[in-house]
Tab-separated table of C-alpha atoms in Angstrom:
chain	number	residue	atom	x	y	z
A	1	MET	CA	-2.092	1.803	14.535
A	2	LYS	CA	-1.623	3.916	11.448
A	3	ARG	CA	1.012	6.605	11.554
A	4	LYS	CA	-0.593	10.030	11.219
A	5	TRP	CA	1.172	12.580	9.094
A	6	LEU	CA	-1.518	15.261	9.026
A	7	ARG	CA	-2.344	16.428	12.538
A	8	ALA	CA	-6.090	16.668	13.095
A	9	ILE	CA	-7.470	19.868	14.612
A	10	THR	CA	-10.905	20.439	16.040
A	11	PRO	CA	-13.304	23.143	14.847
A	12	LEU	CA	-12.755	25.053	18.098
A	13	THR	CA	-9.022	25.247	17.637
A	14	ALA	CA	-9.143	25.713	13.875
A	15	ALA	CA	-9.922	29.384	14.157
A	16	ALA	CA	-6.830	29.917	16.260
A	17	LEU	CA	-4.511	28.276	13.775
A	18	LEU	CA	-3.140	29.647	10.559
A	19	LEU	CA	-3.198	27.723	7.306
A	20	SER	CA	-0.336	25.660	5.979
A	21	GLY	CA	0.828	24.445	9.337
A	22	CYS	CA	1.247	27.749	11.168
A	23	THR	CA	1.263	27.301	14.931
A	24	GLY	CA	-1.288	28.653	17.345
A	25	THR	CA	-0.886	29.052	21.081
A	26	ASP	CA	-1.308	25.340	21.838
A	27	THR	CA	2.099	24.302	23.118
A	28	SER	CA	1.081	20.645	23.061
A	29	SER	CA	0.937	20.498	19.264
A	30	GLN	CA	3.468	18.260	17.573
A	31	GLN	CA	5.514	18.973	14.494
A	32	MET	CA	5.136	16.186	11.954
A	33	PRO	CA	8.269	14.591	10.483
A	34	GLY	CA	9.729	15.887	7.284
A	35	GLY	CA	8.568	19.482	7.283
A	36	SER	CA	9.187	22.820	8.965
A	37	ARG	CA	6.512	25.180	10.179
A	38	THR	CA	5.832	28.459	8.483
A	39	ASN	CA	4.085	31.514	9.853
A	40	ALA	CA	1.984	33.433	7.389
A	41	SER	CA	-1.468	34.963	7.643
A	42	ASN	CA	-4.105	35.206	4.926
A	43	THR	CA	-2.976	38.722	4.084
A	44	GLU	CA	0.765	38.010	4.242
A	45	MET	CA	0.706	35.195	1.692
A	46	SER	CA	0.777	36.441	-1.884
A	47	GLY	CA	1.711	35.500	-5.395
A	48	THR	CA	0.277	33.870	-8.508
A	49	LEU	CA	-0.074	30.102	-8.313
A	50	THR	CA	-0.051	27.851	-11.359
A	51	VAL	CA	-2.297	24.862	-10.707
A	52	VAL	CA	-2.095	22.021	-13.234
A	53	THR	CA	-4.858	19.431	-13.369
A	54	ASN	CA	-6.174	16.573	-15.472
A	55	ARG	CA	-9.777	17.841	-15.258
A	56	THR	CA	-10.199	19.389	-18.691
A	57	ASP	CA	-13.965	19.408	-18.134
A	58	MET	CA	-13.699	21.874	-15.228
A	59	ILE	CA	-11.273	24.401	-16.640
A	60	ASP	CA	-13.716	26.953	-18.058
A	61	ARG	CA	-16.299	26.968	-15.306
A	62	THR	CA	-15.854	25.243	-11.945
A	63	TYR	CA	-12.184	26.082	-11.532
A	64	LYS	CA	-12.911	29.721	-12.260
A	65	GLU	CA	-15.427	29.671	-9.439
A	66	TYR	CA	-12.870	28.035	-7.130
A	67	ALA	CA	-10.329	30.727	-7.957
A	68	ARG	CA	-12.870	33.459	-7.176
A	69	ARG	CA	-13.903	31.916	-3.851
A	70	PHE	CA	-10.342	31.222	-2.776
A	71	GLN	CA	-9.305	34.786	-3.518
A	72	GLU	CA	-12.094	36.075	-1.314
A	73	LYS	CA	-10.294	34.413	1.576
A	74	TYR	CA	-6.761	35.106	0.314
A	75	PRO	CA	-6.935	38.405	-1.584
A	76	ALA	CA	-3.228	38.513	-2.457
A	77	ILE	CA	-3.094	35.028	-3.970
A	78	HIS	CA	-4.082	34.605	-7.605
A	79	ILE	CA	-4.814	31.214	-9.180
A	80	GLN	CA	-4.127	30.226	-12.772
A	81	PHE	CA	-5.498	26.806	-13.741
A	82	GLU	CA	-4.140	24.723	-16.575
A	83	ALA	CA	-5.621	21.384	-17.690
A	84	LEU	CA	-3.591	18.741	-19.512
A	85	ARG	CA	-4.785	15.915	-21.712
A	86	ASP	CA	-2.840	12.683	-21.331
A	87	TYR	CA	-1.877	14.093	-17.954
A	88	ASP	CA	0.698	11.576	-16.742
A	89	LYS	CA	2.720	11.661	-19.929
A	90	ASN	CA	2.778	15.438	-20.254
A	91	ILE	CA	3.393	16.295	-16.619
A	92	LYS	CA	6.297	13.823	-16.493
A	93	ILE	CA	7.880	15.648	-19.426
A	94	ARG	CA	7.613	18.907	-17.510
A	95	LEU	CA	9.026	17.434	-14.335
A	96	ALA	CA	11.951	15.941	-16.233
A	97	SER	CA	12.737	19.347	-17.728
A	98	GLY	CA	12.676	21.018	-14.308
A	99	GLU	CA	9.368	22.804	-14.885
A	100	THR	CA	7.361	22.177	-11.730
A	101	PRO	CA	4.023	23.980	-11.242
A	102	ASP	CA	3.107	25.370	-7.834
A	103	VAL	CA	0.284	22.850	-7.344
A	104	LEU	CA	-0.198	19.704	-9.391
A	105	LEU	CA	-1.336	16.097	-9.272
A	106	ILE	CA	1.289	13.438	-8.676
A	107	PRO	CA	1.842	11.216	-11.723
A	108	SER	CA	2.749	7.537	-11.561
A	109	ILE	CA	6.307	7.601	-10.245
A	110	PRO	CA	8.007	5.578	-7.493
A	111	ASN	CA	7.592	7.057	-4.012
A	112	SER	CA	11.373	7.105	-3.734
A	113	ASP	CA	11.349	9.848	-6.399
A	114	LEU	CA	8.749	12.070	-4.729
A	115	GLY	CA	11.330	14.212	-2.942
A	116	LYS	CA	13.001	15.074	-6.262
A	117	PHE	CA	9.967	17.005	-7.469
A	118	PHE	CA	7.644	17.819	-4.572
A	119	ALA	CA	7.774	19.735	-1.296
A	120	PRO	CA	7.143	17.998	2.050
A	121	LEU	CA	3.611	18.527	3.381
A	122	SER	CA	4.125	17.570	6.988
A	123	ASP	CA	3.312	21.101	8.138
A	124	VAL	CA	-0.190	21.005	6.643
A	125	GLU	CA	-2.958	20.610	9.226
A	126	LEU	CA	-6.401	19.321	8.338
A	127	GLN	CA	-9.579	19.200	10.399
A	128	GLY	CA	-9.680	15.438	10.883
A	129	ASP	CA	-8.070	12.173	9.850
A	130	ILE	CA	-8.028	11.325	6.163
A	131	TYR	CA	-8.242	8.217	4.028
A	132	PHE	CA	-5.129	6.714	2.440
A	133	GLN	CA	-2.903	9.068	4.355
A	134	ASP	CA	0.401	7.298	3.731
A	135	PHE	CA	0.172	6.536	0.005
A	136	LYS	CA	2.492	9.312	-1.082
A	137	ASP	CA	5.153	9.318	1.587
A	138	TYR	CA	8.758	8.181	1.615
A	139	GLN	CA	10.981	7.583	4.618
A	140	GLY	CA	8.485	9.272	6.916
A	141	VAL	CA	8.001	12.367	4.748
A	142	THR	CA	4.648	13.077	3.120
A	143	TYR	CA	4.402	14.603	-0.346
A	144	GLY	CA	0.748	14.220	-1.363
A	145	ILE	CA	-2.836	14.637	-0.142
A	146	PRO	CA	-5.623	12.728	-1.945
A	147	SER	CA	-8.139	14.799	-3.885
A	148	GLY	CA	-10.930	12.313	-3.282
A	149	VAL	CA	-11.816	8.735	-2.450
A	150	ALA	CA	-13.634	6.428	-4.842
A	151	VAL	CA	-15.317	3.038	-5.048
A	152	SER	CA	-15.305	0.896	-8.177
A	153	GLY	CA	-18.552	-0.546	-9.439
A	154	VAL	CA	-21.047	-0.722	-12.279
A	155	ILE	CA	-22.903	2.461	-13.154
A	156	TYR	CA	-26.170	1.546	-14.843
A	157	ASN	CA	-29.202	3.221	-16.365
A	158	LYS	CA	-32.304	2.090	-14.493
A	159	LYS	CA	-34.592	3.031	-17.382
A	160	ALA	CA	-32.566	0.809	-19.712
A	161	PHE	CA	-32.900	-2.058	-17.242
A	162	GLU	CA	-36.644	-1.452	-17.022
A	163	GLN	CA	-36.965	-1.398	-20.811
A	164	ALA	CA	-35.156	-4.738	-21.006
A	165	GLY	CA	-37.333	-6.279	-18.300
A	166	ILE	CA	-34.513	-6.553	-15.769
A	167	GLY	CA	-35.904	-6.445	-12.248
A	168	GLU	CA	-32.748	-6.635	-10.160
A	169	VAL	CA	-29.016	-6.152	-10.456
A	170	PRO	CA	-26.877	-9.278	-10.994
A	171	ARG	CA	-25.064	-10.846	-8.050
A	172	THR	CA	-23.077	-13.449	-10.014
A	173	LEU	CA	-21.036	-13.347	-13.202
A	174	ASP	CA	-23.467	-15.629	-15.021
A	175	ALA	CA	-26.344	-13.372	-14.010
A	176	PHE	CA	-24.335	-10.414	-15.285
A	177	TYR	CA	-23.956	-12.063	-18.693
A	178	ALA	CA	-27.706	-12.748	-18.683
A	179	VAL	CA	-28.411	-9.064	-18.016
A	180	CYS	CA	-26.151	-8.169	-20.947
A	181	ALA	CA	-28.087	-10.548	-23.202
A	182	LYS	CA	-31.424	-8.989	-22.229
A	183	LEU	CA	-30.136	-5.490	-22.868
A	184	LYS	CA	-28.808	-6.520	-26.281
A	185	GLN	CA	-32.147	-8.120	-27.187
A	186	SER	CA	-33.824	-4.808	-26.341
A	187	GLY	CA	-31.580	-2.858	-28.735
A	188	ILE	CA	-29.437	-1.381	-25.971
A	189	VAL	CA	-25.636	-1.607	-25.977
A	190	PRO	CA	-25.148	-3.659	-22.806
A	191	PHE	CA	-21.743	-2.440	-21.690
A	192	ALA	CA	-19.376	0.439	-22.480
A	193	SER	CA	-15.703	-0.506	-22.736
A	194	ASN	CA	-14.342	2.846	-23.952
A	195	PHE	CA	-11.731	0.748	-25.709
A	196	LYS	CA	-10.230	3.514	-27.849
A	197	ASP	CA	-9.538	5.877	-24.954
A	198	ARG	CA	-7.701	2.980	-23.261
A	199	TRP	CA	-7.506	4.369	-19.713
A	200	PRO	CA	-11.041	3.186	-18.751
A	201	LEU	CA	-9.783	-0.382	-19.247
A	202	GLN	CA	-7.614	0.032	-16.145
A	203	PHE	CA	-10.376	-1.483	-14.008
A	204	TRP	CA	-9.829	-4.837	-15.728
A	205	SER	CA	-6.108	-4.793	-14.978
A	206	THR	CA	-6.294	-3.457	-11.431
A	207	ASP	CA	-9.689	-3.609	-9.720
A	208	VAL	CA	-11.255	-6.813	-11.036
A	209	PRO	CA	-8.183	-8.924	-10.151
A	210	MET	CA	-8.531	-7.586	-6.595
A	211	LEU	CA	-12.226	-8.503	-6.567
A	212	LEU	CA	-11.287	-12.035	-7.600
A	213	THR	CA	-8.655	-12.455	-4.871
A	214	GLY	CA	-10.128	-10.212	-2.171
A	215	LYS	CA	-6.550	-9.142	-1.418
A	216	ALA	CA	-5.442	-5.517	-1.274
A	217	GLY	CA	-1.887	-6.430	-2.262
A	218	THR	CA	-2.796	-8.280	-5.462
A	219	LYS	CA	-1.176	-5.720	-7.739
A	220	ASN	CA	2.039	-5.584	-5.725
A	221	GLU	CA	2.393	-9.361	-6.077
A	222	LEU	CA	3.113	-8.802	-9.768
A	223	ALA	CA	6.599	-7.672	-8.797
A	224	ASP	CA	7.401	-10.963	-7.082
A	225	THR	CA	7.779	-12.998	-10.261
A	226	ALA	CA	9.385	-12.687	-13.688
A	227	ALA	CA	6.241	-14.029	-15.396
A	228	PRO	CA	3.204	-12.555	-13.614
A	229	PHE	CA	0.644	-13.018	-16.400
A	230	GLN	CA	-0.314	-16.678	-16.384
A	231	PRO	CA	-3.346	-18.567	-17.749
A	232	GLY	CA	-5.970	-18.910	-15.051
A	233	ASN	CA	-4.506	-16.339	-12.673
A	234	PRO	CA	-6.562	-13.273	-11.591
A	235	TYR	CA	-5.279	-11.072	-14.425
A	236	ASP	CA	-6.047	-13.651	-17.100
A	237	THR	CA	-9.457	-14.345	-15.538
A	238	SER	CA	-10.312	-10.656	-15.336
A	239	MET	CA	-9.364	-9.932	-18.931
A	240	SER	CA	-11.198	-13.033	-20.111
A	241	ILE	CA	-14.423	-11.481	-18.829
A	242	ILE	CA	-14.191	-8.380	-20.989
A	243	LYS	CA	-12.998	-10.514	-23.902
A	244	THR	CA	-16.176	-12.571	-23.474
A	245	LEU	CA	-18.225	-9.375	-23.491
A	246	TYR	CA	-16.527	-8.443	-26.762
A	247	GLU	CA	-16.981	-11.837	-28.384
A	248	GLN	CA	-20.645	-12.006	-27.373
A	249	GLY	CA	-21.364	-8.606	-28.917
A	250	PHE	CA	-22.097	-7.005	-25.551
A	251	LEU	CA	-19.775	-4.018	-26.122
A	252	GLU	CA	-19.948	-1.040	-28.463
A	253	PRO	CA	-20.407	-2.069	-32.131
A	254	ASN	CA	-17.092	-0.505	-33.227
A	255	LEU	CA	-14.406	-0.463	-30.560
A	256	ASN	CA	-12.238	1.977	-32.496
A	257	ASP	CA	-15.051	4.536	-32.509
A	258	THR	CA	-15.570	4.472	-28.757
A	259	ASN	CA	-15.247	7.707	-26.852
A	260	TRP	CA	-15.389	8.470	-23.129
A	261	GLU	CA	-17.358	11.682	-23.525
A	262	GLY	CA	-19.740	10.064	-25.979
A	263	SER	CA	-20.274	7.015	-23.778
A	264	LYS	CA	-21.387	9.222	-20.904
A	265	ARG	CA	-24.033	10.839	-23.086
A	266	GLU	CA	-25.233	7.472	-24.365
A	267	LEU	CA	-25.451	5.909	-20.923
A	268	ALA	CA	-27.276	9.000	-19.684
A	269	ALA	CA	-29.765	8.581	-22.542
A	270	GLY	CA	-30.222	4.850	-21.927
A	271	LYS	CA	-28.560	3.823	-25.187
A	272	ILE	CA	-25.837	2.098	-23.160
A	273	GLY	CA	-26.852	0.025	-20.159
A	274	MET	CA	-23.747	-0.274	-17.972
A	275	MET	CA	-20.165	0.822	-17.423
A	276	LEU	CA	-17.486	-0.365	-14.971
A	277	THR	CA	-15.834	2.670	-13.408
A	278	GLY	CA	-15.641	4.713	-10.208
A	279	ASN	CA	-18.428	6.564	-8.419
A	280	TRP	CA	-16.794	9.824	-9.502
A	281	ALA	CA	-18.301	9.264	-12.964
A	282	ILE	CA	-21.883	9.285	-11.696
A	283	LYS	CA	-22.097	13.067	-11.535
A	284	GLN	CA	-20.754	13.217	-15.085
A	285	MET	CA	-23.622	11.021	-16.300
A	286	ILE	CA	-26.078	13.393	-14.673
A	287	GLU	CA	-24.341	16.399	-16.221
A	288	ASN	CA	-24.855	14.695	-19.581
A	289	GLY	CA	-28.614	14.648	-19.190
A	290	ALA	CA	-29.535	11.704	-16.973
A	291	LYS	CA	-32.003	12.207	-14.149
A	292	PRO	CA	-30.247	11.439	-10.850
A	293	GLU	CA	-32.900	8.885	-9.947
A	294	ASP	CA	-32.281	6.997	-13.212
A	295	ILE	CA	-28.625	6.272	-12.467
A	296	GLY	CA	-27.680	3.387	-10.171
A	297	PHE	CA	-24.486	1.805	-8.883
A	298	PHE	CA	-23.808	-1.809	-7.918
A	299	PRO	CA	-20.776	-4.015	-7.172
A	300	PHE	CA	-19.339	-5.827	-10.180
A	301	PRO	CA	-19.882	-9.595	-9.730
A	302	ALA	CA	-16.495	-10.907	-10.856
A	303	ASP	CA	-17.315	-14.578	-10.183
A	304	ASN	CA	-20.205	-16.890	-9.361
A	305	SER	CA	-19.683	-17.015	-5.604
A	306	GLY	CA	-22.461	-14.521	-4.897
A	307	LYS	CA	-20.107	-12.731	-2.493
A	308	LEU	CA	-19.921	-9.164	-3.724
A	309	LYS	CA	-16.824	-7.017	-3.360
A	310	ALA	CA	-15.840	-3.493	-4.332
A	311	THR	CA	-12.496	-1.734	-4.288
A	312	ARG	CA	-12.059	1.531	-2.426
A	313	TYR	CA	-9.148	3.653	-3.563
A	314	PRO	CA	-7.776	7.199	-3.550
A	315	ASP	CA	-8.033	9.416	-6.579
A	316	ARG	CA	-5.097	11.539	-7.664
A	317	TYR	CA	-2.949	13.292	-5.081
A	318	TYR	CA	-2.364	17.012	-4.743
A	319	ALA	CA	1.257	18.066	-4.405
A	320	VAL	CA	3.303	21.259	-4.163
A	321	GLY	CA	6.202	21.748	-6.549
A	322	LYS	CA	9.573	21.567	-4.878
A	323	ASN	CA	10.743	24.639	-6.790
A	324	SER	CA	7.630	26.691	-6.108
A	325	LYS	CA	8.412	30.216	-4.874
A	326	HIS	CA	5.048	30.340	-3.108
A	327	GLN	CA	4.941	27.123	-1.114
A	328	ALA	CA	2.980	28.534	1.837
A	329	ALA	CA	0.314	29.868	-0.526
A	330	ALA	CA	0.272	26.600	-2.466
A	331	LYS	CA	-0.280	24.600	0.719
A	332	ALA	CA	-3.056	26.965	1.740
A	333	PHE	CA	-4.757	26.313	-1.589
A	334	MET	CA	-4.425	22.532	-1.184
A	335	LYS	CA	-5.936	22.722	2.289
A	336	TRP	CA	-8.783	24.861	0.956
A	337	MET	CA	-9.474	22.379	-1.833
A	338	VAL	CA	-9.814	19.524	0.672
A	339	GLU	CA	-11.781	21.374	3.342
A	340	GLU	CA	-13.767	24.149	1.686
A	341	SER	CA	-14.017	23.858	-2.099
A	342	GLY	CA	-16.726	21.188	-2.235
A	343	TYR	CA	-14.770	19.407	-4.965
A	344	GLU	CA	-15.590	15.976	-3.564
A	345	ASN	CA	-19.335	16.609	-3.833
A	346	TYR	CA	-19.032	18.215	-7.261
A	347	SER	CA	-17.064	15.216	-8.499
A	348	GLY	CA	-19.065	12.569	-6.670
A	349	PHE	CA	-16.185	11.422	-4.470
A	350	ILE	CA	-16.231	10.142	-0.937
A	351	PRO	CA	-14.717	13.002	1.112
A	352	VAL	CA	-11.040	12.676	1.978
A	353	LEU	CA	-11.800	13.646	5.576
A	354	LYS	CA	-13.169	10.624	7.424
A	355	ASN	CA	-15.458	12.751	9.590
A	356	ARG	CA	-17.497	13.855	6.564
A	357	LYS	CA	-20.217	11.850	4.826
A	358	PRO	CA	-20.637	11.551	1.047
A	359	GLU	CA	-23.683	13.199	-0.462
A	360	LEU	CA	-24.078	10.912	-3.475
A	361	PRO	CA	-27.252	8.767	-3.189
A	362	GLN	CA	-25.776	6.073	-5.418
A	363	LEU	CA	-23.143	5.361	-2.780
A	364	LEU	CA	-25.967	4.468	-0.404
A	365	GLU	CA	-27.276	2.054	-3.029
A	366	MET	CA	-23.821	0.475	-3.278
A	367	ASP	CA	-23.708	0.064	0.512
A	368	ALA	CA	-27.158	-1.544	0.467
A	369	TYR	CA	-25.735	-4.518	-1.457
A	370	GLN	CA	-23.355	-5.044	1.489
A	371	PRO	CA	-20.191	-5.652	-0.506
A	372	GLU	CA	-16.887	-6.403	1.133
A	373	TYR	CA	-14.773	-3.310	0.543
A	374	VAL	CA	-11.184	-4.057	-0.429
A	375	GLU	CA	-9.069	-0.985	0.310
A	376	VAL	CA	-6.134	-0.753	-2.044
A	377	ILE	CA	-2.642	-0.298	-0.669
A	378	LYS	CA	0.086	1.786	-2.217
A	379	ASP	CA	2.301	0.367	-4.928
A	380	THR	CA	5.662	-0.838	-3.754
A	381	ASP	CA	8.691	0.920	-5.173
A	382	ARG	CA	9.719	-2.364	-6.785
A	383	LEU	CA	6.430	-2.542	-8.698
A	384	SER	CA	6.635	1.118	-9.766
A	385	GLN	CA	10.211	0.665	-10.945
A	386	ILE	CA	9.325	-2.378	-13.045
A	387	LEU	CA	6.281	-0.704	-14.598
A	388	ASN	CA	8.297	2.389	-15.494
A	389	LYS	CA	11.308	0.432	-16.771
A	390	ALA	CA	9.114	-1.807	-18.913
A	391	GLN	CA	7.098	1.211	-20.080
A	392	LEU	CA	4.143	-1.069	-19.547
A	393	GLU	CA	0.650	0.355	-19.594
A	394	MET	CA	-1.717	-2.172	-18.107
A	395	PRO	CA	-4.752	-0.895	-20.080
A	396	ALA	CA	-2.754	-1.534	-23.284
A	397	LEU	CA	-2.353	-5.144	-22.161
A	398	VAL	CA	-6.140	-5.376	-21.812
A	399	GLN	CA	-6.621	-3.985	-25.325
A	400	GLU	CA	-4.290	-6.527	-26.876
A	401	TYR	CA	-5.817	-9.365	-24.883
A	402	MET	CA	-9.324	-8.457	-26.051
A	403	LEU	CA	-8.400	-8.550	-29.735
A	404	GLY	CA	-5.584	-11.087	-29.790
A	405	THR	CA	-4.732	-14.612	-28.753
A	406	PRO	CA	-4.550	-14.549	-24.935
A	407	ALA	CA	-1.619	-16.960	-24.561
A	408	GLU	CA	0.492	-14.990	-27.042
A	409	VAL	CA	-0.355	-11.658	-25.438
A	410	LEU	CA	0.428	-12.920	-21.942
A	411	GLU	CA	3.772	-14.307	-23.120
A	412	LYS	CA	4.665	-11.024	-24.825
A	413	TYR	CA	4.067	-9.046	-21.657
A	414	ASN	CA	5.819	-11.625	-19.501
A	415	GLN	CA	8.936	-11.180	-21.643
A	416	GLN	CA	8.667	-7.420	-21.369
A	417	TRP	CA	8.265	-7.747	-17.600
A	418	ALA	CA	11.181	-10.151	-17.220
A	419	GLY	CA	13.420	-7.841	-19.258
A	420	ALA	CA	12.612	-4.908	-16.989
A	421	ARG	CA	13.339	-6.953	-13.858
A	422	GLN	CA	16.651	-8.077	-15.312
A	423	SER	CA	17.631	-4.498	-16.202
A	424	LEU	CA	16.895	-3.495	-12.627
A	425	ASN	CA	18.822	-6.484	-11.242
A	426	ILE	CA	15.704	-7.755	-9.492
A	427	SER	CA	15.564	-11.430	-8.665
A	428	PRO	CA	12.881	-13.400	-6.757
């Protein structure tokens, strides 16, 4: 049985409880480990919250609407949003300098470091159980709540498929290559890599290896050896697929001119046929001009077994800054974002709360293919420590593999990995 760190409350009792973990009259309620209860009403909580996000696309419109709606419920709390490009890098710089916003998204750091920067959230109560509830906890204390849940897969333009004479989505890797060939013959760029922006390549270094193994702990197994990148293993096999797409001319004509924002517009217009990403990107295609009915979503066929799989994973995690002077207000805002903002539907996520259903039709299409869902598990501290010590960005590995000699690239990263393990005194 999974340990629950956010106590579920029913709609009937919700009205009797205050936000941010304030107690009601139910003497049977339990205090979760790692936090202390606060007592503050909507009118008592006040202050100006700085909320830092990676969603640069929402800063001038949707977030303003969220701030307005939240303030209707909490008149004395003001919200100031700030969006960062290259979020992980820039927020880590702030955290290292002691500048911690009131509400932010947790960057890639070991869970053992969470308590250095973030406040415990064990006094936050949500109206139901949530997905991936223990990803951002350490020694029984919770520091993060997921902002959404996603599934990896191939977003495709149905009109482009129709133009190329493609009647069904591929269920094997060979069939996938055949679809790419038909799209190319029809003058359509078969597949968007978004090579230059780098981060979209993460699916080839994280998700596809899991599809090949069917094991949730595939990524964590990297930490068990000094030379994790070997010819023929899941990482090599995964990267060989996108290298094949490159060598066959199935990607963008000039990789160094690729652009995430531009690729969304081109897929929406049917100039690009497919893209491997999360379901959260579907709404962005529609915002860029695609008709909702023209955008589909299917599991990526990573091999020729015909057994389809898809990864299910949490998006970024909300957190409250440890040094925030308005922690009760910050927790109230986090709770509101999960329960009332509608962010998951705006962004095309699966709701964090398990008792809510997603509204995105393309997720129903994904389910119709009956894939085996592989739910990711949290990174071990050992893995996080090695990645940080090696300063290794997995999407950068994919870039080098695509353009270079695979054996040389794998050896380079194995040496980098082994050096980090040695510095950390890690042995098998």
